[in-house]
Structure formats: C-alpha cells, structure tokens
Coordinates of C-alpha atoms in Angstrom, one line a residue:
Chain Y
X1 CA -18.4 8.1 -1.4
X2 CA -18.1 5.5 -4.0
X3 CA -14.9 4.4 -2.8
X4 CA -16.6 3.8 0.7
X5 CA -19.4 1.9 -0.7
X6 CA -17.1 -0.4 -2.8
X7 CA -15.3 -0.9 0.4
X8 CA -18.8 -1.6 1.6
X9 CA -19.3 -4.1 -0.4
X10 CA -16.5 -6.1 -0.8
X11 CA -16.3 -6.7 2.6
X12 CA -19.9 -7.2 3.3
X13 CA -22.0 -8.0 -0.1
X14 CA -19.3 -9.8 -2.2
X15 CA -19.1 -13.5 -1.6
X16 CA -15.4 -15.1 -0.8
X17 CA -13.6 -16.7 -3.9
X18 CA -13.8 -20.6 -4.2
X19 CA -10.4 -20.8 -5.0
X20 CA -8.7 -18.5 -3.0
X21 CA -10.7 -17.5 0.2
X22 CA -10.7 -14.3 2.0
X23 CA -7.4 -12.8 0.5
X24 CA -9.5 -12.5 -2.9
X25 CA -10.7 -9.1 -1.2
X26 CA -7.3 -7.6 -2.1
X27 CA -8.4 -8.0 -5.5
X28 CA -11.2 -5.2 -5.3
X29 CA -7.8 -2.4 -4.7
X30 CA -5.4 -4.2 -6.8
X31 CA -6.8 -4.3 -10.0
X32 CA -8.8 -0.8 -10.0
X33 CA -5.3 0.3 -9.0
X34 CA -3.7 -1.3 -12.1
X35 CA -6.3 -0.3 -14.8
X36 CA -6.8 3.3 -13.5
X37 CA -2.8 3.4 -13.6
X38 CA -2.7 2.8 -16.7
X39 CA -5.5 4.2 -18.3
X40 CA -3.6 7.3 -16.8
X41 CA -0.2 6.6 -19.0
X42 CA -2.1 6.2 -22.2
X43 CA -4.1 9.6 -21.4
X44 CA -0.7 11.2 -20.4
X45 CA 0.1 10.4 -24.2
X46 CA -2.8 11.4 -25.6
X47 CA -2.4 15.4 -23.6
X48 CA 1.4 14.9 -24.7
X49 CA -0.1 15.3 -28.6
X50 CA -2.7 17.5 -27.8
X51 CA 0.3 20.1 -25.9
X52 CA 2.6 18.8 -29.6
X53 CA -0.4 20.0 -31.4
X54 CA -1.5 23.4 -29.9
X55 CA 2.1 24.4 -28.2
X56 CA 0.0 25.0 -25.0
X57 CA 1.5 24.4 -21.8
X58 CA -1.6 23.5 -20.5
X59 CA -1.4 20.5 -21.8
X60 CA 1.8 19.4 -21.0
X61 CA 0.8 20.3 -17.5
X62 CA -1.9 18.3 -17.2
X63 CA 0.5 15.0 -18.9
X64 CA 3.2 15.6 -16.0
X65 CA 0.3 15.4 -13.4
X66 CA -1.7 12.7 -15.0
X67 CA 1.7 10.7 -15.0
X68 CA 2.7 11.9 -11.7
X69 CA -0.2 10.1 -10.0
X70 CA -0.2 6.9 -12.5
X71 CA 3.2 6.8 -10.6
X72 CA 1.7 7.1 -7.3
X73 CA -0.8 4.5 -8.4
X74 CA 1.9 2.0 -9.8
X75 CA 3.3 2.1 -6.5
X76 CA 0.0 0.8 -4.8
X77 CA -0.1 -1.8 -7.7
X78 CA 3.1 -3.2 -6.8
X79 CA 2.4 -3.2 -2.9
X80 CA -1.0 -4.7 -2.9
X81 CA 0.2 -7.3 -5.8
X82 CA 3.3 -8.5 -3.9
X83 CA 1.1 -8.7 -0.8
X84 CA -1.6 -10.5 -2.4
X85 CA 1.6 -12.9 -4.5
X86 CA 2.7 -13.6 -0.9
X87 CA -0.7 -14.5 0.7
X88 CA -1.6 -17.0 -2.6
X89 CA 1.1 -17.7 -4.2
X90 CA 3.7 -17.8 -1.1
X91 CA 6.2 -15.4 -2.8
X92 CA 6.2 -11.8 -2.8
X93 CA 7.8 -11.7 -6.2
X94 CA 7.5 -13.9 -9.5
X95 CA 10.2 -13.4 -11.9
X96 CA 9.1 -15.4 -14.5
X97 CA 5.4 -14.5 -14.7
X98 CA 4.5 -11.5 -17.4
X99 CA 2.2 -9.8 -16.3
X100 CA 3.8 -8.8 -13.0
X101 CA 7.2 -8.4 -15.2
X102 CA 5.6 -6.2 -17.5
X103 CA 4.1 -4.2 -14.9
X104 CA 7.6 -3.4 -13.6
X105 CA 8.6 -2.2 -16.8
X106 CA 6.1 0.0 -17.1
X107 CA 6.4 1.5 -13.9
X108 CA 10.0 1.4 -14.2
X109 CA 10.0 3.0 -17.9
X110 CA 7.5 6.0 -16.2
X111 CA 9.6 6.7 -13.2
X112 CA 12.2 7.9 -15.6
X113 CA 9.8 10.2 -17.1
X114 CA 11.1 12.6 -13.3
X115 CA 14.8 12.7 -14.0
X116 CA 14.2 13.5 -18.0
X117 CA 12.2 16.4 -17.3
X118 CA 14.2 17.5 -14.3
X119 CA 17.6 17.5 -16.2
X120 CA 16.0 19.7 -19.2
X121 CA 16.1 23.2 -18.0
X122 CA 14.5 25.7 -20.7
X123 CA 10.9 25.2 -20.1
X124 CA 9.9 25.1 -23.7
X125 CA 12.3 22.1 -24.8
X126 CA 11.6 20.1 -21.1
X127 CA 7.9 20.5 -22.3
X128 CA 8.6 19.3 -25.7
X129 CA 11.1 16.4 -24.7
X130 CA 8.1 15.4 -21.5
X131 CA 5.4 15.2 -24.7
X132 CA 7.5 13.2 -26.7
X133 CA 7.9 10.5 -23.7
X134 CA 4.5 11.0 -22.6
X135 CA 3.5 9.5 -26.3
X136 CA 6.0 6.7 -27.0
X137 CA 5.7 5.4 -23.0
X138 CA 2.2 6.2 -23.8
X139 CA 1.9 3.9 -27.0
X140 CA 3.8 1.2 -25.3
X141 CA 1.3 0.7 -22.6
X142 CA -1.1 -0.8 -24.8
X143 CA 1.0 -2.5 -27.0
X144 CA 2.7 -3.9 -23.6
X145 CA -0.9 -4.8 -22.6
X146 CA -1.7 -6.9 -25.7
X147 CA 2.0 -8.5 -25.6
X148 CA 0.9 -9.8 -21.7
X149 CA -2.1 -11.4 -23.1
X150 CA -0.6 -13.0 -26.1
X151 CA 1.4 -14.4 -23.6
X152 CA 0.8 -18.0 -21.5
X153 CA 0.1 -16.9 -17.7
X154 CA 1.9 -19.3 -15.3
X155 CA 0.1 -18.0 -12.1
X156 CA -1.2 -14.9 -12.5
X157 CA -5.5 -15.0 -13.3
X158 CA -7.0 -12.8 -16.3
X159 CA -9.7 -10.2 -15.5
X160 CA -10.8 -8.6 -18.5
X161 CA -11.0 -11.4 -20.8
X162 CA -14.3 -12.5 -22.9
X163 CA -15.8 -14.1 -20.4
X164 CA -15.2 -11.2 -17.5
X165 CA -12.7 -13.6 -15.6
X166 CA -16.1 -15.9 -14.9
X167 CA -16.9 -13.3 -11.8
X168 CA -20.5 -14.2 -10.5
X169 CA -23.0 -11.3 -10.7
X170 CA -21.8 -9.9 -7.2
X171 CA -18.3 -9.5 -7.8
X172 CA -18.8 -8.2 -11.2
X173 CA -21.0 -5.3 -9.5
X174 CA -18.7 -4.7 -6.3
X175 CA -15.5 -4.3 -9.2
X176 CA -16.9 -2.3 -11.1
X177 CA -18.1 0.1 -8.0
X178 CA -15.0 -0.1 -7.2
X179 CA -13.0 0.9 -10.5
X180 CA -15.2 3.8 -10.5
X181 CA -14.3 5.2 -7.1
X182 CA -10.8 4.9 -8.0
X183 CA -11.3 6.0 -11.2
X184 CA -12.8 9.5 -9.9
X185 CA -10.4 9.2 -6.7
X186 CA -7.6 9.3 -9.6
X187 CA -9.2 12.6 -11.4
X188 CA -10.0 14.2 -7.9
X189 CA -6.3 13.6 -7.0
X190 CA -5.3 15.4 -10.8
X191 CA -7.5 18.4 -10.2
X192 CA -6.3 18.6 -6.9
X193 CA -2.4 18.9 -8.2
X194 CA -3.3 20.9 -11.3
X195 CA -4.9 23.2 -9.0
X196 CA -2.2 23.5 -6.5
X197 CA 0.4 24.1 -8.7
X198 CA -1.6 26.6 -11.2
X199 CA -1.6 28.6 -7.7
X200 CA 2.0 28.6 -7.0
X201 CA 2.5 29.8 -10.6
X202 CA 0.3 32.7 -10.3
X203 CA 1.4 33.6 -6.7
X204 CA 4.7 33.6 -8.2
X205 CA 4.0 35.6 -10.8
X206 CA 2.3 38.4 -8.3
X207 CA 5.2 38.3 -6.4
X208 CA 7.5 39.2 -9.6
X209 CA 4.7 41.9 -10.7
X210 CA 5.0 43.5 -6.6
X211 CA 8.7 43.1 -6.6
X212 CA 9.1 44.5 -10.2
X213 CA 7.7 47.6 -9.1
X214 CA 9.8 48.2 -6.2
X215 CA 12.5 48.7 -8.7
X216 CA 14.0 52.1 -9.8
X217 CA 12.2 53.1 -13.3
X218 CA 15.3 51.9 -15.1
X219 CA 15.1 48.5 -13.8
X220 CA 11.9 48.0 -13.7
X221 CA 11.4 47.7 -17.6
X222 CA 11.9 43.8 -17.7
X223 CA 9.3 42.4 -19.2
X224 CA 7.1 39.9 -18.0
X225 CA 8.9 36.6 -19.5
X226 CA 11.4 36.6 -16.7
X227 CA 8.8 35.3 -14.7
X228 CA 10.0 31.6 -13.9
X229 CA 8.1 29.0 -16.3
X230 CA 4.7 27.2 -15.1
X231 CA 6.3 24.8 -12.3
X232 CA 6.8 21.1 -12.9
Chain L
X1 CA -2.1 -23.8 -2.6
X2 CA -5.1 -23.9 -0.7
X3 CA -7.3 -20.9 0.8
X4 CA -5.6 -19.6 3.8
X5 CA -7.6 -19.6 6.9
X6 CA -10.0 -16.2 7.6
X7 CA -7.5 -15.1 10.5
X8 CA -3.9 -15.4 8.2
X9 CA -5.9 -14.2 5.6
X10 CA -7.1 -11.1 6.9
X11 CA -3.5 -10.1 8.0
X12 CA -2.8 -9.9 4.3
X13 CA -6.0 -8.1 3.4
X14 CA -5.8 -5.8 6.1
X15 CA -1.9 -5.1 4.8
X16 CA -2.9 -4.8 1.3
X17 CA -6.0 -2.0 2.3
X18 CA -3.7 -0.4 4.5
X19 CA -1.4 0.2 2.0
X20 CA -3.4 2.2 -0.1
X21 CA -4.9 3.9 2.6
X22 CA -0.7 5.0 3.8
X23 CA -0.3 5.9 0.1
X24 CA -3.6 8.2 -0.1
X25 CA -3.0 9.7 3.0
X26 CA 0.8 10.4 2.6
X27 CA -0.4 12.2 -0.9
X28 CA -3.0 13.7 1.3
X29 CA -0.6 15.3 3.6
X30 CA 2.2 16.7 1.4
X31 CA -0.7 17.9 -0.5
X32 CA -1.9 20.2 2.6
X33 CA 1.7 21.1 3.8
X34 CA 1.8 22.0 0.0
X35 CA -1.4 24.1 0.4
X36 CA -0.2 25.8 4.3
X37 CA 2.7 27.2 2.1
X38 CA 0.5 28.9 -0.6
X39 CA -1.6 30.2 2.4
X40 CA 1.6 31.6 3.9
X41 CA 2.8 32.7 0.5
X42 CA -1.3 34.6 0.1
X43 CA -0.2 36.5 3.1
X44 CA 2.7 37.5 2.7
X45 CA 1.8 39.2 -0.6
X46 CA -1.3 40.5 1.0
X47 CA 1.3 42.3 3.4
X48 CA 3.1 43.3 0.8
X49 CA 0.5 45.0 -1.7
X50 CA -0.7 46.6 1.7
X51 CA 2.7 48.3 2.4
X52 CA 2.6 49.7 -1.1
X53 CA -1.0 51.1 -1.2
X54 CA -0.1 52.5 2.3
X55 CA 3.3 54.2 1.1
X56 CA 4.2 57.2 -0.4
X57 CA 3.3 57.4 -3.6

C-alpha cells in the first residue's frame, strides 16, 4: 500500500525536476532501491556476528536471505540506473564515475557470496565461512560508502548530503514514502523466503521421521542428525 | 544535456518502472511455484502418515 501511494505520488503530487524533466521520476525507484540494498548488506553482517556469537543457525539463515534479496535489489539498481544514465546522461554506462563503479563492486563482491557458500558442503563450516563474508563484505559497504563521497562526482548527483540534495518539500515527502514502501517491500520479501524455506526444512525432516519408521528395528536406530542441514 | 521531451522521457520512465515491476514479479512467481511444491510435498506426506495409521500395526 505504501509502495502504491509513493507511485501515487511521484507521478501525480511530485513536481518535475528543473534540471532534468520527467526522467527525474526514475529517481523515486532508483535510489530507495540502492539504500534499501544496501542497508541489507550491512544488516547481513551484523546477523553474520550475531550467528558467530550464539552458533545459531538461525541467524545465518536469516544473513543468506537478507543478502539474497540485497542481490535481487542490486540488480534493480543497476537496471534502473543504466536506464536513467542513458535517458540523462546519453550512456548506459560510466566507467569513470564512482559511485556507479563502486556500486558494481559491491554487487559484484556479494554475488560471490552464492558460489562460496555453494562450494562448502558440511553445513556447520558453510555457515561459519557465509558469517565471516557476510561481516567483512558487510564492513566494506560502509567504508565503500564514505570512500564514494570523499570522492569528486563527475556526473552522478548526491542525495543524502547536508543539505538533503536541495529536494523541495514535495520530493522530500514523495522519497521518503517511497524508501519506506521499499523498505517494508524488502522485509515482506525476507519473511516471505525465511518462511518458505523454514517449511521445506521441516517437511523434510517429517519426511525422514515417516520414512525412518518404515525401516526394519535395526535400521531404524539412526538418529535424527542425518536429517539434511537447514537449506541454503 | 537538456530535459528530454515528456514523450522520449516517459519511454525511459516507463522502462525503468517496468523493470522493477519484471523483477518483483519474477521473484513473485518462483516464489509461488516454490510454494505449489511444498503444497504437493504437504500432501504427499499427508498420504503417507495416512497409509501408516491405516496399516497393520
């Protein structure tokens, strides 16, 4: 609902940049996108200590999924933003601008997060190793972040700087609807995975406990850690 | 460069919403194709704990 009024009112309350036009609109996704993405990594890092600290796979559940759809939502960075680059700029791409560069690498650095986990395959060290990305690519986000703005922009505008990116009153309110919605479209889409695979697991699990007792007595001792580890 | 006119401009806007929207709804879908196999899976062990509760014991 809060993703349909910010849609609301960018296109029908929001006034049209000065600068730029209509294509400004694309703002309104692209950035909520980016900061929601991101905000994800660092609290990726932050469950990758907490699953360190208690040696609950719980935890490192929840950093797989919270990076899993900071993923998703890099994706929709990089599509809007080279749409947007093309429309303003008149290139999709711009090598030598850093915040779009750094961007990359971040996405980049997180899509490796899938093969590392994939290629570990006792659960307990793949959980471990996973936790101990989630916090270093975790760390770097920020430290990337503050690197960017150190840095002179060529093209690319600043929005959270002191002065909110000089956004009148309208905009202001229609981004921050909007970061909201896509904030709580971002923790409706974790619960929703979390969710799904905590049911596979257990379904699983049944289906062990049923086939277990099938089994002649002698067989049927095995105990319950051979049932597979929590999915990825 | 300068503003591009509303009607080149709205291709772009329209590209960039649409997009997200693809990327939502692809999610979206897996997501329930995900959730028709659990359903599937629900039933079959439903079958199966019936069998055994019917069976000799």
């Amino acid at each position: 609902m809060l993703l349909t009024t910010a849609i609301a009112l960018v296109f029908f309350y929001a006034p049209n940049d000065a600068d730029q036009g209509f294509v400004q609109k694309i703002f309104y996704v692209h950035v909520p996108l980016a900061i929601v993405a991101l905000i994800g990594f660092v609290a990726a890092g932050v469950m990758g200590v907490m699953h360190l600290r208690t040696r609950d796979d719980r935890w490192d559940q929840r950093s797989y999924v919270a990076i899993h759809m900071g993923v998703i939502f890099g994706v929709g960075v990089l599509a809007t933003g080279a749409i947007w680059a093309r429309a303003s700029w008149g290139k999709w791409w711009v090598w030598d601008e850093p915040t779009l560069v750094s961007f990359l690498i971040v996405f980049l650095l997180y899509v490796t997060y899938y093969p590392l986990r994939y290629s570990i395959e006792d659960p307990q060290r793949r959980a471990r190793y996973a936790s101990v990305f989630a916090i270093t690519a975790g760390a770097f986000v920020p430290i990337n972040f503050i690197a960017v703005r150190l840095a002179e922009s060529l093209v690319h505008p600043r929005v959270l700087n002191q002065t909110a990116g000089d956004m009148p009153g309208e905009m202001r309110l229609t981004f921050l609807v909007a970061l909201a919605g896509m904030a709580l479209l971002y923790i409706a889409l974790v619960k929703l995975e979390l969710t799904s695979k905590h049911a596979r697991y257990e379904l699983r699990r049944l289906r062990r406990l049923l086939e277990e007792e099938d089994r002649p007595s002698g067989a049927a001792a095995q105990p319950i850690a051979t049932v597979p580890a929590k999915p990825n | 460069m300068p503003a591009l006119p509303l009607d080149e401009a709205g291709k772009y806007v329209a590209g960039a919403y649409g997009v997200f929207v693809a990327l939502i709804l692809v999610y979206v879908s897996i997501m329930a194709a995900r959730l028709q196999r659990i359903e599937r899976e629900v039933q079959n062990l439903t079958e199966l704990a019936e069998r055994k509760l019917k069976g000799p014991r």
